[in-house]
Amino acid sequence: MYFLTGWPRRLMCPLKSEEKPFHIQPDSHRVFFAVLSQTQISIWYSRPSVLIVSYKESAKAASQFGSYQQAEWRPDSTMIAVATANGYILLFDVLAAGEDKYLYEPVYPKGSPRVKVTHGYKEEQCAPALSVELKKVMDLQAPITSLQSMQEDLVVATADGLLHLIHWDTVTNGRKDINVCTVPFSVDLQSSRAGPSLDFKDVHIRDMEYCVTLDGFAVVFDDGRVGFITPISSRFSAEQLRGVWAQDVIDGTCVAVNNKYRLMAFGCASGSVLVYTIDAATGSMQLSHKLELTAKHYPDTWNKTGAVKLIRWSPDCSVTMVTWECGGLSLWSVFGAHLICTLGEDFAYRSDGTKKDPIKISSMSWGAEGYHLWVISSDVSQPLESESENKATTQQSDILQFQFIKSALTANPCMSNQEQVLLQGEDRLYLTCGDTAQAQSTTTSSANSDHQASKERNTLPNTISISQGLSTLLGHRHWHVVQIHSTYLDSNWPIRFAAIDTLGQCVAVAGRFGFAHYSFLTRKWKLFGNITQEQNMVVTGGLVWWNDFIVIACYNLIDQQEELRLYLRSSNLDNAFANITKLYSETLLINVFRDMVILFRADCSICLYSIERKQDSTNPTASIELLQEVSMSRYIPHPALVVSVTLTSVRTETGITLKAPQQACAAESIMLNLAGQLIMMQRDRSGPQVREKETTANQKKLLPFCAPVVLAQCVENVWTTCRANKNKRHLLEALWLACGEAGMKVWLPLFPRDNRKPHSFLSRRIMLPFHINIYPLAVLFEDALVLGATNETVLYDGLPWAGVAGAGEPLEALFPFCTVERTSQIYLHHILRQLLVRNLGEQALLLAQSCAGLPYFPHVLELMVHVVLEEEATSREPIPDPLLPTVAKFITEFPLFLQTIVHCARKTEYALWNYLFAAVGNPKDLFEECLMAQDLETAASYLIILQNMEVPAVSRQHATLLFNTALEQGKWDLCRHMIRFLKAIGSGETGTPPTTPTTQEPNSTGGFEFFRHRSISFSQSAESLAAWKFSLQKTLSMPSGPSAKRWSKESECAENMYIDMMLWRHARRLLEEVRLKDLGCFSAQLGFELIGWLCKERTRAARVDDFVMALKRLHEDFLWPFPVIPASSINSPFRNSRYRTAVGGRLLKSQSADSLINNEMDTSASNTPRSHSWLDSLNSASREMDTASSHGAHTQEAFLSPLLNKGDDCSIGSATDLTETSSMVDGDWTMVDENFSTLSLTQSELEHISMELANKGPHKSQVQLRYLLHIFTEAGCPEWCVIIGILMREASVISQVVSCLQSAEVPVDTVLNIKNGLMAVDVWASTDCLGYKPFLNLIRPQLQKLVEVTQEQVQPEAFQPTSTAKLVEPVCPWPEDSRGGPASLNTSVQSEEGSGASRLEEEIPGEEQEEQPLEEGTFDCTLS
């Protein structure tokens, strides 16, 4: 509504004077301000705010008249009446010095277009030169208590109980005196209750003010009683006056009247303001509402303000400013919504917490259009003593000017855009627009579109039927500030009306004359080119946008004619392009609805016009046609009482069904805000005219309107929309009302569900009140949001004396800097609750379901539960019909039920939980529902509830359930939280599970750190084969810190053992179900010691029974393709073993010193098994290149060429150069040397190469498989090593496993299991997967060795290094193999032909291990 901005300005008086000003009084137009001091009257101008003239009384006259006390202007601003202490009235004439004489004149630069072209043009931007002359002195012979101007008379109240009526032109009429004691007073104006009811012996009027629309005086008597005096006929005489009084008020101090709303605000000694209205039926005074500070918001000052000193209504009557004897300012809206108070927060306290003294005000007055509040403070800060005396006398006459910005709805309540907040200041506009310039080409998809997408696009729609969307209206908290064009402002200040178009792309303003408009697309103002046209037009009824036309109700000064004009936005601003319609009465209000314009005129009639767009020429035009006139003079006592007029599609009983949404587009009723009463007039469908067919599109004869019906009281603003959306009919067809301190009201339609016939006893609409925490300025209908603004303050501590209390504080230290922030609030939960209270759950469900797509709908449900819970659970008295069970049942209709309840509980204090869960259900049952619904995060929240409400055993039981489920679903973050939670339960509980011995020791030696120090360590001893000590110190993705030490430092804790048992159980399940990928993630994410556990499970869970099934599952798990054989391989040279692989020093290998893998190989071809093709070498080389390139080390080039027999006639050509530039990180060859173009490969050979590459899985899967291979090798699980070797088709892995299996320590059943498994894979491959046959043929010698081992029953002593071991991979350590101190085998992984190179070095540079070449038939082993 009204908002403070910036710091107050201080107006310095240029004249030296010892007297301090104490009273300020504006003229009727608030252009001139009379300022009184003891013997001096000064007249100030509003813009610029300067002193024009000052009149000082002579010492002799001053002693005769006494000091000045009050002043009052004549309505035409030509005279001022001043009351003095000795009972004199001084009448001053205010005379203009001359037509062309000005005190201050602007100086324009050369060539400026703004020159004087019309008579009187320059007056508006210059301060006129005035003179003040004393005209007449009147002696009333009694102290004067109040002055009031009433049309052509001046009413003066004196302390002897008389009312003096003095004509301003005292020559023609004398004066009349009326004794207040003779005026009959009663509680109302009905004759039956007439008769004096006040004792008037010693009573006189202390304060009074004339109300034009009530035609009477609101008065305050010196004994504190308040009343209202009105003439019962046109004559103002003692015989014709009647009075009513308020029976309950005995401490009245002052009064101010609101002419627009017919309200009388009486200040009281208690500090509150009582606002009364006159009952239209009985004439009695009825209390409307109170304005008072509450202990809730102002606990320190609410009862220490003292008596109310002054009340001032704003010029538009929409707000009132109140000040008290003890100081401070407070602003309320017309019906009691509290907006600003300077007795709290930054206004009252400094940044260091010390309290400021509130500013004490002796007089105040609103400036033009309410942009300023002129204040004379009774304790204006005295200057510092060090300052000169001259400056001291100058500073004593300070006037403070508080600056305000206000909502455009206060002066121009039009409907062209009701979804954007538009605030207007003295020289600028504040809008809530998004960036229209960038987003004008795109639109939001629909009214109920995805708001998240809207936020990203930040778009504006280009059709009227689409809402603005959350992006534009809620995108950020900053305002779009538009500076009003200075050229227009200079001659037309103040701005009176402002309006924004439907799309939020253009804004128009109207000042004293003419108007101007601004486009956000071009960021330019458009003014009248002909200044004469601008200065000859006064906007009277406001302005409004219709599509791209500006519709204006104005008065033509030259023709002296009321007109309705339409200007096209895109054309030049000139009357030649305007559509002008003559009107016969002054227009007070204007509004639009679809293609109709509604006017409210000074003769209390309403006119409806239709607008039609015509595309005749290059510039489109519009035609206006009168449709209907409706006289309202029977219902409206005074035209100034009409606050707003709106044409809507809202109606009551007629045709509210789900079948006819198209009727919602028609203009069905007129909404009239008459002094706060919302009056509705519907079209009359009961008469014979209904029988005529209404289907004609251009129906000329419109239906008449019924008699008006009052819908609501105390209405400040009305919002409705002409859009239609069948999915959100509740919100779009509702009527939204702002009702001051009563909050908001919505007149909601009630629809029968599923097109059923509605109950006859149910109304079709219902009025629901609800409170919000912001002042509403706009309503987003589909989004169920209210937009508003609020004052924020910023303390300024930059001054050296800002923290020092004392008289020398400047304004910047006395007052904080004020800013205006955008706010918004959800209201949907209030409406749903009101519907549930009234047993309209079905309607509430319909409404909620239509809004379930809103991004903040879960928050709406939470708010509803929270508000009801707080009210009922903290109530001191028992509630006969609690609402919480109904709300809980309502929320169960939505899938968000479980989250809503637990979020609400977590945000509520523990003491209310029992009440909450008594209504919504047992938290244990809700927890189990979450588990059934797989909503683990919500279940975790319920655990915290259970921990506080149940015994520890129950918490542990449910936490275990959740932990196991989280493990199963791979929710690792949740698992980590659950581990901490279970530990916390255990630490605070006495009965933990019994301690069981663990196989892990904190000080275990040997280590394995994934992708870091990859030394494979094992120890051998003949004394004991049972105890293995492994410790997985750090794994992939496991953070270091306290959690990483859990396995080593806290393993003796019984609670940890309990958790470990669950982890072991889960790992066993994963391994039994052949979910190796999940097992690897589980180990890496939770820091699970996989190697040590596998050692224990070597003969149990880690044993593989079905090799074929396991192989298939690995293919599926790691997205590894099954190998295939191309059709051309039947004639392939590979089958005849005609090619040999030449490998050796030319083979690409890593030269880095930290390589674990020794790639130096024998170069003789005899060392290569004859059953291998050269393609295996190619695979090996490519893998080595993967490793090397990921190291980042420099490499040698590998030259791959086939060895040809002499008789071969096929040639592959020269060697292929694969350079380091090849990107092998992801396993694909993206760049090959240009020599590749010289190759001549046959199609079958290329097919083999591409097939081998295609048969490899993703790079990530390769890394994971090698990691798992390393883990199983360390843990001594040969079955899994064999399966992974088969999957990756690496013969070296099989060879190493077979070499290990020849040891006597290996159980025979393990060897048999591997042999049988390999044979089963061979049988399966022969029938189902022929692609594996080449590889199985390759490892057939290894299978033969296994057969021999099982037949010979090798003894344990036979474990010796032999010449048959061509290669040693990481040897499988068995539990039986070693015990004792650290021992290591630094094994260089190599392949007989290079095909089995391990890629454990992948992606981790920086290891420092020496390459140790091994002679064939030997390996390095340290025994202890």
PDB file of C-alpha atoms in Angstrom, residues 101-197:
ATOM      1  CA  LYS A 101       6.642  36.555 -11.893  1.00  0.00           C
ATOM      2  CA  TYR A 102       8.254  33.565 -10.241  1.00  0.00           C
ATOM      3  CA  LEU A 103      10.407  33.207  -7.211  1.00  0.00           C
ATOM      4  CA  TYR A 104      12.403  30.310  -8.676  1.00  0.00           C
ATOM      5  CA  GLU A 105      12.622  29.526 -12.381  1.00  0.00           C
ATOM      6  CA  PRO A 106      14.309  26.596 -14.111  1.00  0.00           C
ATOM      7  CA  VAL A 107      17.067  27.395 -16.574  1.00  0.00           C
ATOM      8  CA  TYR A 108      17.012  25.279 -19.731  1.00  0.00           C
ATOM      9  CA  PRO A 109      20.012  24.714 -21.971  1.00  0.00           C
ATOM     10  CA  LYS A 110      20.039  26.215 -25.451  1.00  0.00           C
ATOM     11  CA  GLY A 111      17.989  24.284 -27.959  1.00  0.00           C
ATOM     12  CA  SER A 112      15.823  22.597 -25.354  1.00  0.00           C
ATOM     13  CA  PRO A 113      12.393  21.708 -26.758  1.00  0.00           C
ATOM     14  CA  ARG A 114      10.656  22.598 -23.506  1.00  0.00           C
ATOM     15  CA  VAL A 115       9.883  26.273 -24.012  1.00  0.00           C
ATOM     16  CA  LYS A 116       6.885  28.335 -23.057  1.00  0.00           C
ATOM     17  CA  VAL A 117       4.326  27.669 -25.768  1.00  0.00           C
ATOM     18  CA  THR A 118       1.033  27.846 -23.895  1.00  0.00           C
ATOM     19  CA  HIS A 119      -0.514  30.187 -21.429  1.00  0.00           C
ATOM     20  CA  GLY A 120       0.144  29.080 -17.887  1.00  0.00           C
ATOM     21  CA  TYR A 121       2.521  26.365 -19.009  1.00  0.00           C
ATOM     22  CA  LYS A 122       5.479  27.540 -16.975  1.00  0.00           C
ATOM     23  CA  GLU A 123       3.641  27.832 -13.678  1.00  0.00           C
ATOM     24  CA  GLU A 124       3.735  24.132 -12.974  1.00  0.00           C
ATOM     25  CA  GLN A 125       7.503  23.850 -12.893  1.00  0.00           C
ATOM     26  CA  CYS A 126       8.332  27.097 -11.098  1.00  0.00           C
ATOM     27  CA  ALA A 127       7.733  28.321  -7.566  1.00  0.00           C
ATOM     28  CA  PRO A 128       5.350  31.285  -7.868  1.00  0.00           C
ATOM     29  CA  ALA A 129       6.010  34.564  -6.136  1.00  0.00           C
ATOM     30  CA  LEU A 130       3.279  35.232  -3.537  1.00  0.00           C
ATOM     31  CA  SER A 131       2.560  37.949  -1.022  1.00  0.00           C
ATOM     32  CA  VAL A 132       0.662  37.698   2.285  1.00  0.00           C
ATOM     33  CA  GLU A 133      -1.408  40.563   3.656  1.00  0.00           C
ATOM     34  CA  LEU A 134      -3.439  40.741   6.850  1.00  0.00           C
ATOM     35  CA  LYS A 135      -7.022  41.412   5.753  1.00  0.00           C
ATOM     36  CA  LYS A 136      -9.174  41.270   8.878  1.00  0.00           C
ATOM     37  CA  VAL A 137      -8.963  40.565  12.578  1.00  0.00           C
ATOM     38  CA  MET A 138     -11.885  39.009  14.483  1.00  0.00           C
ATOM     39  CA  ASP A 139     -12.081  38.770  18.247  1.00  0.00           C
ATOM     40  CA  LEU A 140     -14.064  35.743  19.484  1.00  0.00           C
ATOM     41  CA  GLN A 141     -13.394  36.577  23.158  1.00  0.00           C
ATOM     42  CA  ALA A 142     -12.620  33.010  24.120  1.00  0.00           C
ATOM     43  CA  PRO A 143      -9.708  30.632  23.585  1.00  0.00           C
ATOM     44  CA  ILE A 144     -10.005  28.925  20.191  1.00  0.00           C
ATOM     45  CA  THR A 145      -9.803  25.141  20.292  1.00  0.00           C
ATOM     46  CA  SER A 146     -10.400  24.164  16.659  1.00  0.00           C
ATOM     47  CA  LEU A 147     -10.603  25.598  13.158  1.00  0.00           C
ATOM     48  CA  GLN A 148     -12.338  23.889  10.250  1.00  0.00           C
ATOM     49  CA  SER A 149     -13.145  24.994   6.716  1.00  0.00           C
ATOM     50  CA  MET A 150     -16.567  23.947   5.453  1.00  0.00           C
ATOM     51  CA  GLN A 151     -17.253  24.971   1.853  1.00  0.00           C
ATOM     52  CA  GLU A 152     -17.681  28.755   1.970  1.00  0.00           C
ATOM     53  CA  ASP A 153     -17.672  28.984   5.746  1.00  0.00           C
ATOM     54  CA  LEU A 154     -15.078  28.777   8.459  1.00  0.00           C
ATOM     55  CA  VAL A 155     -16.249  26.910  11.565  1.00  0.00           C
ATOM     56  CA  VAL A 156     -14.479  27.867  14.791  1.00  0.00           C
ATOM     57  CA  ALA A 157     -14.908  26.095  18.126  1.00  0.00           C
ATOM     58  CA  THR A 158     -14.151  28.023  21.267  1.00  0.00           C
ATOM     59  CA  ALA A 159     -13.607  27.059  24.878  1.00  0.00           C
ATOM     60  CA  ASP A 160     -16.873  28.701  25.961  1.00  0.00           C
ATOM     61  CA  GLY A 161     -18.867  25.968  24.213  1.00  0.00           C
ATOM     62  CA  LEU A 162     -19.775  27.953  21.102  1.00  0.00           C
ATOM     63  CA  LEU A 163     -19.500  27.082  17.424  1.00  0.00           C
ATOM     64  CA  HIS A 164     -18.844  30.165  15.282  1.00  0.00           C
ATOM     65  CA  LEU A 165     -19.727  30.121  11.592  1.00  0.00           C
ATOM     66  CA  ILE A 166     -17.700  32.770   9.791  1.00  0.00           C
ATOM     67  CA  HIS A 167     -18.084  33.391   6.088  1.00  0.00           C
ATOM     68  CA  TRP A 168     -14.729  33.653   4.323  1.00  0.00           C
ATOM     69  CA  ASP A 169     -15.944  36.780   2.576  1.00  0.00           C
ATOM     70  CA  THR A 170     -17.026  38.469   5.766  1.00  0.00           C
ATOM     71  CA  VAL A 171     -18.490  41.492   3.928  1.00  0.00           C
ATOM     72  CA  THR A 172     -21.567  39.716   2.616  1.00  0.00           C
ATOM     73  CA  ASN A 173     -22.489  37.548   5.605  1.00  0.00           C
ATOM     74  CA  GLY A 174     -21.871  38.101   9.245  1.00  0.00           C
ATOM     75  CA  ARG A 175     -21.220  35.337  11.734  1.00  0.00           C
ATOM     76  CA  LYS A 176     -23.486  32.814  13.386  1.00  0.00           C
ATOM     77  CA  ASP A 177     -22.927  31.437  16.838  1.00  0.00           C
ATOM     78  CA  ILE A 178     -24.296  28.084  17.910  1.00  0.00           C
ATOM     79  CA  ASN A 179     -24.183  26.892  21.492  1.00  0.00           C
ATOM     80  CA  VAL A 180     -23.171  23.238  21.683  1.00  0.00           C
ATOM     81  CA  CYS A 181     -25.361  22.829  24.768  1.00  0.00           C
ATOM     82  CA  THR A 182     -28.479  23.348  22.648  1.00  0.00           C
ATOM     83  CA  VAL A 183     -27.639  20.547  20.184  1.00  0.00           C
ATOM     84  CA  PRO A 184     -29.648  17.417  21.121  1.00  0.00           C
ATOM     85  CA  PHE A 185     -27.449  14.294  21.380  1.00  0.00           C
ATOM     86  CA  SER A 186     -28.576  10.660  21.419  1.00  0.00           C
ATOM     87  CA  VAL A 187     -27.196   7.235  20.643  1.00  0.00           C
ATOM     88  CA  ASP A 188     -28.790   7.319  17.175  1.00  0.00           C
ATOM     89  CA  LEU A 189     -30.832   9.558  14.910  1.00  0.00           C
ATOM     90  CA  GLN A 190     -34.143   7.700  15.248  1.00  0.00           C
ATOM     91  CA  SER A 191     -36.789  10.019  16.662  1.00  0.00           C
ATOM     92  CA  SER A 192     -38.001   7.539  19.258  1.00  0.00           C
ATOM     93  CA  ARG A 193     -34.687   7.705  21.038  1.00  0.00           C
ATOM     94  CA  ALA A 194     -34.157  11.439  20.707  1.00  0.00           C
ATOM     95  CA  GLY A 195     -33.535  13.763  23.618  1.00  0.00           C
ATOM     96  CA  PRO A 196     -30.484  15.234  25.284  1.00  0.00           C
ATOM     97  CA  SER A 197     -28.362  12.592  26.896  1.00  0.00           C
TER      98      SER A 197
END
